[in-house]
Amino acid sequence: MNKLKFRFLTLVVFLLGSANLLKAQCAGNDASIIVCEKDADETNRNFALFPRLGGSPTSGGSWSTTNPENFYALNQSTGIVDLWRINNYGTHSFVYTNTDCNESATVTITLGGYPGEDNVDGSANACGDDSSVNLHGFIGSNVDRKVQDFKGLWEEDPSTFTGQLEDNIFNAQQAGPGIYNFTYTVPDVDSCLERTSTVILEVHPPPNAGNAFGLTFCADEDLSAYTAFDLSDQLVGEDPNGTWTENGTNQLSDLNDSVINIQEMYDNFGYADFTFTYTVFPSHPVCEKRETEISISILPLLMGTITADDICSGEDYVVDLVYDDTLLHDGDFLIQYTIDGSIGDSPATLADGNGSFIVDPALVTLNQETTLEIIGIRSVTPPQDVCDRVVVPPTTFLVTSSAVSAEDICVQNDNTIQIIEILDTDGNLANGNFTTEYTITDPDGDTTTSDTFELEFTNGASTFVVPASNFSEGGTYGIRPTISDIYATSCPITDTFIVTPLPDAIQLDLIVDNNCDATQIDVLVDAPILPDGTYTITYDVTELGTNTVLTTNTINFTGGTAAYQIDVDALPIGNYTANVRSVQDDTTPCRLDFEFEVNENFSRGGVPEAPLADASQTFCLSDFSGLPTLMDIQVTAAGDILFYDTDTDTNILPISTELIDGEDYFVTNSDPLTNCEGTERVQITVNFSNPDAPTSDDNTPLFCAETNPTLSNISVNVSEGSAVSWYDTLTGGTALDVTTVLLDGQSYFAATNTSGCNSTERIEITPMVITVAPTSLSSEMLTVCGLDDPTVVALRTLENETENEVFWFITETGGTALTDDVPLLEDTVYYAENYNSLTECSSATRVPVTIDFSNCDPENYDFFIPDGFSPNDDSRNDTFFIPNIEMIFPDFTLEILNRYGTSLFKGDINNPAWDGRNGSATAPNGVYFYIINYNKDNSEPIQGRLYLNR
């Protein structure tokens, strides 16, 4: 039957009987139904499930489905299902549940597919810019609620295949305009056959208004080249026959006009944004019209000048801006700028051609000319594009931080004034002397100006001292230095400081009647009255040496005068100290000292003993960097040592006094505790010792390095009985041992040593230590033929020397050089030594050479193998021996075999001859065989025969 011409409804009801007939089924039994063409009968929209149940179901239950796609197709109360709302072919289950017996039964419906209706009459249309055309939208029925199944298969007709179909979505944008055929197929389901619908889709070309390129000008640009500007030139890829519209410039005469005058637009409207629209309409209503806008912007521009007067550090860094307000609107802006290459920005309010902004102080280097340049501007209020190009010349300015500082002081004290960051007239930190004066303002407002003076500046800084005489009273002072010929600035250089009066200090005094034999001490106190503190005054006497306090007393008072007496007449003979101390606890400003003390040493009946010293003392001048002084005289004494010119002189010589050769000095001593001086002086005569400097016949002696020369090898002339002392410098330096190894070109300095005293003058000796390099040989092995009786002359073939002679030795060190005619010995190492005939020096090391005697060509030495021998002890041919084989082939082996192949003898260089014996037995006369392995180069082994005849 043709399924396209006939539609029928086939209902097959299978009633499944209960397997257990004994049990009541109030929900009925499960049932299955097949519906092939649900769309053919509108009654399938009210398909009753309850009558399809098998058995004897009772009403009153409810229906349900586990498939969410069928939820709205089922009436759960009545069991009526709308098969048209089930848009998926296949098996669908519905469960009936009766709570009276708590039983359930299932009705299973197998639905055939519905592909929708053919759409081939030209009503299927799509636009060529649609990349997602849903083909399901073209096959639905005109009957309400009759919708095709959604699980079918969409396919392109081979005649119009594009490859742009994915499931039900067709990419018309990629396929392009044209007519395309599609089929939609729902497959066989059980006994229901597959069904197909056809769609013929026409894809219409979309309109294309093209891509636009806008134009942007700055308000100062020359627009004379744009008086007949064709907007069409700013479009790419557009469809022809579009129309042009604009927004009020009156540049377009009709919809086809595309030529505008940009200069006229600017003249009429100034800087502004202008928009022109190109519109293309579609060829089919399935596509929408397309528009492209061309934007022509004439942007406002910042054109003007900036100025920044010199600025004082600590103030806002304000920059004034004057601009052309016909090119830029009023408003709030963000100014972008650079300062010596560093970028910053600052808000600015501009109005009526004027404005200002503040630059970031962190970007400005103090005391240095700074270049400021505006590099950009952005309109904040109102928000509007501004030309990113600015026409503002850069400017320069300088921020000075010149300053003066003065410290708070007490009256009658100098004040150190510090000046920093002073610039010269070129704007650089000042260096050198500058004429300066200063003005002091005292607490009464009176001013005093100093005399001018030259003040030296280093990197802009200097200090000077204002004398204490300017601060005779307390109060607040001001200082203002004036410096000539510096960078002109309006920034003030001033400072203020406080001068505090000094409080009076307590006066303490000790009066001893006789320091060397005291009997009474007066203690005097004169103390200013303290308004907020007290004095604690203690006086005592202490025995020196034991520090035992013998008498003490303490008083407390707030000020005034006082006098006390200390009776020391009863003290035993000895040294003592009297002490008076004052401690105060007031808080008087500018008080620096709170503790005062006065000491006085005295004795009871004590004068120091006379010093001990050699009457004549000799000084070696080389022991001193200059001349010896009184400090260098050896004296043994108690207390302090005192020197005088004469026995009666009262003027003590400074201990640093330089000694004079042959001069007499007088020494005594004093007690450091009591200053009591001894009554005896000792005379000392001073003598200087300075040997004559050594001499040398050769200040640049020559030595050979291989002899390891030392300082002891240098010849120096000194006076008889004297020795030589060596040093590493001409003066001072370090003494060197005579075993010091000499270095080439190193200077050494010799002094004469007489009786342990070195001469102050030294002579310089700079030895030349000649080092001869080891010889260079072409090889470390000499290969010759021992048969030639080689001699030492053969070794000279290895020499590569051009400047030195080469001597050959048979020992690594020492020994006697070999003459050229000395025969060479095998297995002996020879040594080559370089010898320089100009310096008569040799190399410190010798180069070893090994001798190889095996370099012999057999053809040159009549090498042959004997064919017989007669071992009969007649001393003629008693052994089988190959002449010279051990020299030509030192690694040879020899084997003798009898005619049966038995080995009778094996020989080599250590056992080269066969004596005709087989072990302990005598080999009989006859023919024997030999095998020789030469074991040299490519020489092949050789076999032969020999005859033994006794």
mmCIF file of C-alpha atoms in Angstrom, residues 495-745:
data_model
loop_
_atom_site.group_PDB
_atom_site.id
_atom_site.type_symbol
_atom_site.label_atom_id
_atom_site.label_comp_id
_atom_site.label_asym_id
_atom_site.label_seq_id
_atom_site.Cartn_x
_atom_site.Cartn_y
_atom_site.Cartn_z
ATOM 1 C CA ASP A 495 65.725 80.939 60.752
ATOM 2 C CA THR A 496 65.041 81.678 64.399
ATOM 3 C CA PHE A 497 66.659 80.199 67.500
ATOM 4 C CA ILE A 498 66.547 80.566 71.262
ATOM 5 C CA VAL A 499 69.421 81.787 73.407
ATOM 6 C CA THR A 500 69.201 80.706 77.047
ATOM 7 C CA PRO A 501 71.129 82.567 79.799
ATOM 8 C CA LEU A 502 73.805 80.572 81.638
ATOM 9 C CA PRO A 503 73.174 80.053 85.357
ATOM 10 C CA ASP A 504 75.897 80.965 87.855
ATOM 11 C CA ALA A 505 78.038 78.063 89.070
ATOM 12 C CA ILE A 506 79.297 77.325 92.580
ATOM 13 C CA GLN A 507 82.877 78.360 93.329
ATOM 14 C CA LEU A 508 85.057 75.938 95.322
ATOM 15 C CA ASP A 509 88.641 76.529 96.430
ATOM 16 C CA LEU A 510 91.305 74.758 98.501
ATOM 17 C CA ILE A 511 94.238 76.780 99.893
ATOM 18 C CA VAL A 512 97.206 74.711 101.174
ATOM 19 C CA ASP A 513 99.787 76.627 103.174
ATOM 20 C CA ASN A 514 102.748 74.468 101.938
ATOM 21 C CA ASN A 515 102.231 71.647 99.408
ATOM 22 C CA CYS A 516 105.438 69.872 100.260
ATOM 23 C CA ASP A 517 105.045 70.166 104.066
ATOM 24 C CA ALA A 518 101.494 71.316 104.786
ATOM 25 C CA THR A 519 100.054 72.177 108.201
ATOM 26 C CA GLN A 520 96.635 73.755 107.367
ATOM 27 C CA ILE A 521 94.113 73.770 104.461
ATOM 28 C CA ASP A 522 91.327 76.342 104.006
ATOM 29 C CA VAL A 523 88.091 75.267 102.232
ATOM 30 C CA LEU A 524 86.207 78.185 100.602
ATOM 31 C CA VAL A 525 82.652 77.937 99.141
ATOM 32 C CA ASP A 526 80.714 80.622 97.219
ATOM 33 C CA ALA A 527 77.383 79.197 95.935
ATOM 34 C CA PRO A 528 74.508 81.038 94.132
ATOM 35 C CA ILE A 529 71.114 80.707 95.800
ATOM 36 C CA LEU A 530 69.171 77.767 94.199
ATOM 37 C CA PRO A 531 65.411 78.447 93.842
ATOM 38 C CA ASP A 532 64.512 74.784 93.248
ATOM 39 C CA GLY A 533 67.367 72.649 94.649
ATOM 40 C CA THR A 534 70.131 72.165 97.211
ATOM 41 C CA TYR A 535 73.904 71.743 97.329
ATOM 42 C CA THR A 536 75.530 68.774 99.001
ATOM 43 C CA ILE A 537 79.140 69.713 99.815
ATOM 44 C CA THR A 538 81.689 67.184 101.053
ATOM 45 C CA TYR A 539 85.340 67.826 101.916
ATOM 46 C CA ASP A 540 87.884 65.278 103.102
ATOM 47 C CA VAL A 541 91.579 64.298 103.269
ATOM 48 C CA THR A 542 92.776 60.976 101.812
ATOM 49 C CA GLU A 543 96.117 59.229 102.151
ATOM 50 C CA LEU A 544 97.549 58.567 98.691
ATOM 51 C CA GLY A 545 98.573 55.014 97.951
ATOM 52 C CA THR A 546 96.113 53.409 100.405
ATOM 53 C CA ASN A 547 93.190 55.721 99.534
ATOM 54 C CA THR A 548 92.326 55.801 103.216
ATOM 55 C CA VAL A 549 90.026 58.712 104.126
ATOM 56 C CA LEU A 550 91.437 60.297 107.252
ATOM 57 C CA THR A 551 88.906 63.087 107.782
ATOM 58 C CA THR A 552 85.601 64.047 106.111
ATOM 59 C CA ASN A 553 82.636 66.365 106.524
ATOM 60 C CA THR A 554 79.368 67.012 104.609
ATOM 61 C CA ILE A 555 77.029 70.002 104.619
ATOM 62 C CA ASN A 556 73.737 70.763 102.786
ATOM 63 C CA PHE A 557 72.464 74.230 101.963
ATOM 64 C CA THR A 558 70.700 76.201 99.195
ATOM 65 C CA GLY A 559 73.462 78.712 98.592
ATOM 66 C CA GLY A 560 75.657 81.394 100.074
ATOM 67 C CA THR A 561 79.321 81.592 101.218
ATOM 68 C CA ALA A 562 81.165 79.404 103.684
ATOM 69 C CA ALA A 563 84.744 78.857 104.937
ATOM 70 C CA TYR A 564 86.193 75.778 106.707
ATOM 71 C CA GLN A 565 89.649 74.823 107.949
ATOM 72 C CA ILE A 566 91.292 71.380 107.872
ATOM 73 C CA ASP A 567 94.112 70.864 110.396
ATOM 74 C CA VAL A 568 96.718 68.516 108.837
ATOM 75 C CA ASP A 569 99.682 69.334 111.087
ATOM 76 C CA ALA A 570 99.185 66.161 113.050
ATOM 77 C CA LEU A 571 99.330 63.885 109.977
ATOM 78 C CA PRO A 572 102.357 61.577 109.726
ATOM 79 C CA ILE A 573 104.963 62.039 106.969
ATOM 80 C CA GLY A 574 103.424 61.000 103.616
ATOM 81 C CA ASN A 575 101.467 62.063 100.546
ATOM 82 C CA TYR A 576 97.837 63.167 100.765
ATOM 83 C CA THR A 577 95.056 64.756 98.765
ATOM 84 C CA ALA A 578 92.480 67.252 99.940
ATOM 85 C CA ASN A 579 89.151 67.172 98.117
ATOM 86 C CA VAL A 580 86.020 69.298 98.159
ATOM 87 C CA ARG A 581 82.971 68.201 96.133
ATOM 88 C CA SER A 582 79.598 69.786 95.401
ATOM 89 C CA VAL A 583 76.511 68.072 93.956
ATOM 90 C CA GLN A 584 73.340 70.031 93.208
ATOM 91 C CA ASP A 585 69.896 68.859 92.065
ATOM 92 C CA ASP A 586 68.340 72.010 90.582
ATOM 93 C CA THR A 587 66.734 72.184 87.098
ATOM 94 C CA THR A 588 68.032 75.570 86.054
ATOM 95 C CA PRO A 589 67.965 75.867 82.210
ATOM 96 C CA CYS A 590 71.267 75.872 80.382
ATOM 97 C CA ARG A 591 73.079 74.360 83.338
ATOM 98 C CA LEU A 592 75.651 71.963 81.986
ATOM 99 C CA ASP A 593 77.445 70.877 85.135
ATOM 100 C CA PHE A 594 75.804 69.667 88.316
ATOM 101 C CA GLU A 595 78.901 68.254 90.004
ATOM 102 C CA PHE A 596 81.983 70.255 90.924
ATOM 103 C CA GLU A 597 85.197 69.095 92.522
ATOM 104 C CA VAL A 598 88.535 70.606 93.519
ATOM 105 C CA ASN A 599 91.571 68.519 94.523
ATOM 106 C CA GLU A 600 94.896 69.560 95.920
ATOM 107 C CA ASN A 601 97.735 67.126 96.609
ATOM 108 C CA PHE A 602 100.155 67.865 99.395
ATOM 109 C CA SER A 603 102.838 66.199 101.439
ATOM 110 C CA ARG A 604 103.912 66.012 104.975
ATOM 111 C CA GLY A 605 107.768 66.138 104.955
ATOM 112 C CA GLY A 606 108.378 64.338 101.561
ATOM 113 C CA VAL A 607 110.854 65.117 98.728
ATOM 114 C CA PRO A 608 111.546 62.434 96.026
ATOM 115 C CA GLU A 609 114.955 60.696 95.813
ATOM 116 C CA ALA A 610 117.315 61.576 92.931
ATOM 117 C CA PRO A 611 116.935 59.624 89.633
ATOM 118 C CA LEU A 612 119.482 57.031 88.337
ATOM 119 C CA ALA A 613 120.909 57.186 84.750
ATOM 120 C CA ASP A 614 124.100 56.375 82.789
ATOM 121 C CA ALA A 615 126.207 59.476 82.537
ATOM 122 C CA SER A 616 126.960 58.824 78.840
ATOM 123 C CA GLN A 617 124.295 57.413 76.475
ATOM 124 C CA THR A 618 124.746 56.589 72.790
ATOM 125 C CA PHE A 619 121.871 56.633 70.262
ATOM 126 C CA CYS A 620 121.855 54.810 66.940
ATOM 127 C CA LEU A 621 120.250 57.276 64.508
ATOM 128 C CA SER A 622 118.921 54.520 62.254
ATOM 129 C CA ASP A 623 116.577 53.494 65.100
ATOM 130 C CA PHE A 624 114.682 56.770 64.756
ATOM 131 C CA SER A 625 112.587 58.248 61.950
ATOM 132 C CA GLY A 626 113.992 61.651 62.912
ATOM 133 C CA LEU A 627 116.287 62.644 65.757
ATOM 134 C CA PRO A 628 115.971 61.043 69.203
ATOM 135 C CA THR A 629 114.303 63.161 71.879
ATOM 136 C CA LEU A 630 114.517 63.551 75.650
ATOM 137 C CA MET A 631 111.904 60.831 75.846
ATOM 138 C CA ASP A 632 114.504 58.332 74.511
ATOM 139 C CA ILE A 633 117.059 58.949 77.347
ATOM 140 C CA GLN A 634 117.101 55.984 79.734
ATOM 141 C CA VAL A 635 116.327 57.185 83.284
ATOM 142 C CA THR A 636 115.147 55.281 86.341
ATOM 143 C CA ALA A 637 113.227 57.442 88.758
ATOM 144 C CA ALA A 638 110.163 57.590 90.959
ATOM 145 C CA GLY A 639 107.538 60.057 89.809
ATOM 146 C CA ASP A 640 107.684 62.363 86.822
ATOM 147 C CA ILE A 641 111.020 62.958 85.033
ATOM 148 C CA LEU A 642 112.077 66.566 84.407
ATOM 149 C CA PHE A 643 114.895 67.713 82.082
ATOM 150 C CA TYR A 644 116.866 70.979 82.247
ATOM 151 C CA ASP A 645 119.592 72.590 80.133
ATOM 152 C CA THR A 646 121.809 73.274 83.185
ATOM 153 C CA ASP A 647 122.104 72.243 86.760
ATOM 154 C CA THR A 648 120.456 75.478 87.890
ATOM 155 C CA ASP A 649 118.034 76.253 85.060
ATOM 156 C CA THR A 650 114.399 76.688 86.119
ATOM 157 C CA ASN A 651 112.840 76.158 82.669
ATOM 158 C CA ILE A 652 111.727 72.554 82.202
ATOM 159 C CA LEU A 653 112.535 71.242 78.705
ATOM 160 C CA PRO A 654 109.643 69.719 76.741
ATOM 161 C CA ILE A 655 109.930 65.952 76.696
ATOM 162 C CA SER A 656 109.740 66.152 72.850
ATOM 163 C CA THR A 657 112.954 68.218 72.641
ATOM 164 C CA GLU A 658 115.304 66.705 70.018
ATOM 165 C CA LEU A 659 118.712 65.643 71.317
ATOM 166 C CA ILE A 660 121.974 67.274 70.152
ATOM 167 C CA ASP A 661 125.084 65.166 69.598
ATOM 168 C CA GLY A 662 127.642 65.753 72.399
ATOM 169 C CA GLU A 663 125.195 67.874 74.462
ATOM 170 C CA ASP A 664 124.813 67.622 78.270
ATOM 171 C CA TYR A 665 121.326 67.350 79.862
ATOM 172 C CA PHE A 666 120.304 67.478 83.526
ATOM 173 C CA VAL A 667 117.515 65.336 84.881
ATOM 174 C CA THR A 668 115.562 65.303 88.129
ATOM 175 C CA ASN A 669 112.108 64.075 89.179
ATOM 176 C CA SER A 670 108.957 65.198 90.934
ATOM 177 C CA ASP A 671 106.189 63.504 92.870
ATOM 178 C CA PRO A 672 103.146 63.443 90.504
ATOM 179 C CA LEU A 673 100.794 63.494 93.470
ATOM 180 C CA THR A 674 102.235 66.556 95.192
ATOM 181 C CA ASN A 675 104.354 68.144 92.448
ATOM 182 C CA CYS A 676 107.232 68.259 94.935
ATOM 183 C CA GLU A 677 110.466 68.335 92.927
ATOM 184 C CA GLY A 678 113.722 66.596 93.927
ATOM 185 C CA THR A 679 116.693 68.684 95.038
ATOM 186 C CA GLU A 680 119.375 66.786 93.012
ATOM 187 C CA ARG A 681 119.957 66.775 89.221
ATOM 188 C CA VAL A 682 121.912 64.078 87.276
ATOM 189 C CA GLN A 683 124.090 65.066 84.283
ATOM 190 C CA ILE A 684 123.786 62.931 81.083
ATOM 191 C CA THR A 685 125.993 63.335 77.992
ATOM 192 C CA VAL A 686 124.395 62.320 74.642
ATOM 193 C CA ASN A 687 126.370 60.780 71.733
ATOM 194 C CA PHE A 688 125.071 59.841 68.247
ATOM 195 C CA SER A 689 126.163 56.758 66.254
ATOM 196 C CA ASN A 690 125.672 56.596 62.465
ATOM 197 C CA PRO A 691 128.069 54.276 60.523
ATOM 198 C CA ASP A 692 129.102 55.174 56.997
ATOM 199 C CA ALA A 693 126.918 53.723 54.283
ATOM 200 C CA PRO A 694 128.188 50.614 52.447
ATOM 201 C CA THR A 695 129.471 50.768 48.873
ATOM 202 C CA SER A 696 129.251 48.340 45.963
ATOM 203 C CA ASP A 697 131.345 47.717 42.874
ATOM 204 C CA ASP A 698 128.254 46.441 41.038
ATOM 205 C CA ASN A 699 124.769 47.666 41.876
ATOM 206 C CA THR A 700 123.157 45.304 39.327
ATOM 207 C CA PRO A 701 125.002 41.996 39.817
ATOM 208 C CA LEU A 702 124.093 39.079 37.605
ATOM 209 C CA PHE A 703 123.114 35.647 38.982
ATOM 210 C CA CYS A 704 121.871 32.442 37.414
ATOM 211 C CA ALA A 705 118.497 31.278 38.691
ATOM 212 C CA GLU A 706 119.569 27.619 38.723
ATOM 213 C CA THR A 707 122.018 28.407 41.554
ATOM 214 C CA ASN A 708 119.197 29.762 43.794
ATOM 215 C CA PRO A 709 121.158 32.914 44.730
ATOM 216 C CA THR A 710 120.461 34.641 48.072
ATOM 217 C CA LEU A 711 121.361 37.973 49.668
ATOM 218 C CA SER A 712 124.513 36.321 51.020
ATOM 219 C CA ASN A 713 125.781 36.060 47.407
ATOM 220 C CA ILE A 714 125.730 39.844 46.877
ATOM 221 C CA SER A 715 129.103 41.531 47.387
ATOM 222 C CA VAL A 716 128.921 44.796 49.401
ATOM 223 C CA ASN A 717 131.838 46.838 50.810
ATOM 224 C CA VAL A 718 131.690 47.862 54.498
ATOM 225 C CA SER A 719 134.305 49.098 56.951
ATOM 226 C CA GLU A 720 136.450 46.544 58.717
ATOM 227 C CA GLY A 721 134.692 44.900 61.653
ATOM 228 C CA SER A 722 131.246 45.828 60.327
ATOM 229 C CA ALA A 723 128.517 43.656 58.828
ATOM 230 C CA VAL A 724 125.734 44.196 56.302
ATOM 231 C CA SER A 725 122.055 44.524 57.175
ATOM 232 C CA TRP A 726 119.489 44.076 54.400
ATOM 233 C CA TYR A 727 116.070 45.767 54.033
ATOM 234 C CA ASP A 728 113.216 45.788 51.535
ATOM 235 C CA THR A 729 112.944 49.617 51.330
ATOM 236 C CA LEU A 730 115.326 52.574 51.203
ATOM 237 C CA THR A 731 114.110 53.805 54.599
ATOM 238 C CA GLY A 732 112.269 51.978 57.318
ATOM 239 C CA GLY A 733 110.767 48.746 55.970
ATOM 240 C CA THR A 734 111.395 45.155 57.016
ATOM 241 C CA ALA A 735 114.784 43.595 57.744
ATOM 242 C CA LEU A 736 115.631 40.677 55.446
ATOM 243 C CA ASP A 737 117.567 37.517 56.321
ATOM 244 C CA VAL A 738 120.680 36.804 54.266
ATOM 245 C CA THR A 739 119.048 33.532 53.174
ATOM 246 C CA THR A 740 116.383 35.490 51.279
ATOM 247 C CA VAL A 741 116.254 34.140 47.706
ATOM 248 C CA LEU A 742 116.933 36.847 45.127
ATOM 249 C CA LEU A 743 114.236 37.845 42.643
ATOM 250 C CA ASP A 744 115.028 39.237 39.224
ATOM 251 C CA GLY A 745 114.659 43.021 39.104
#
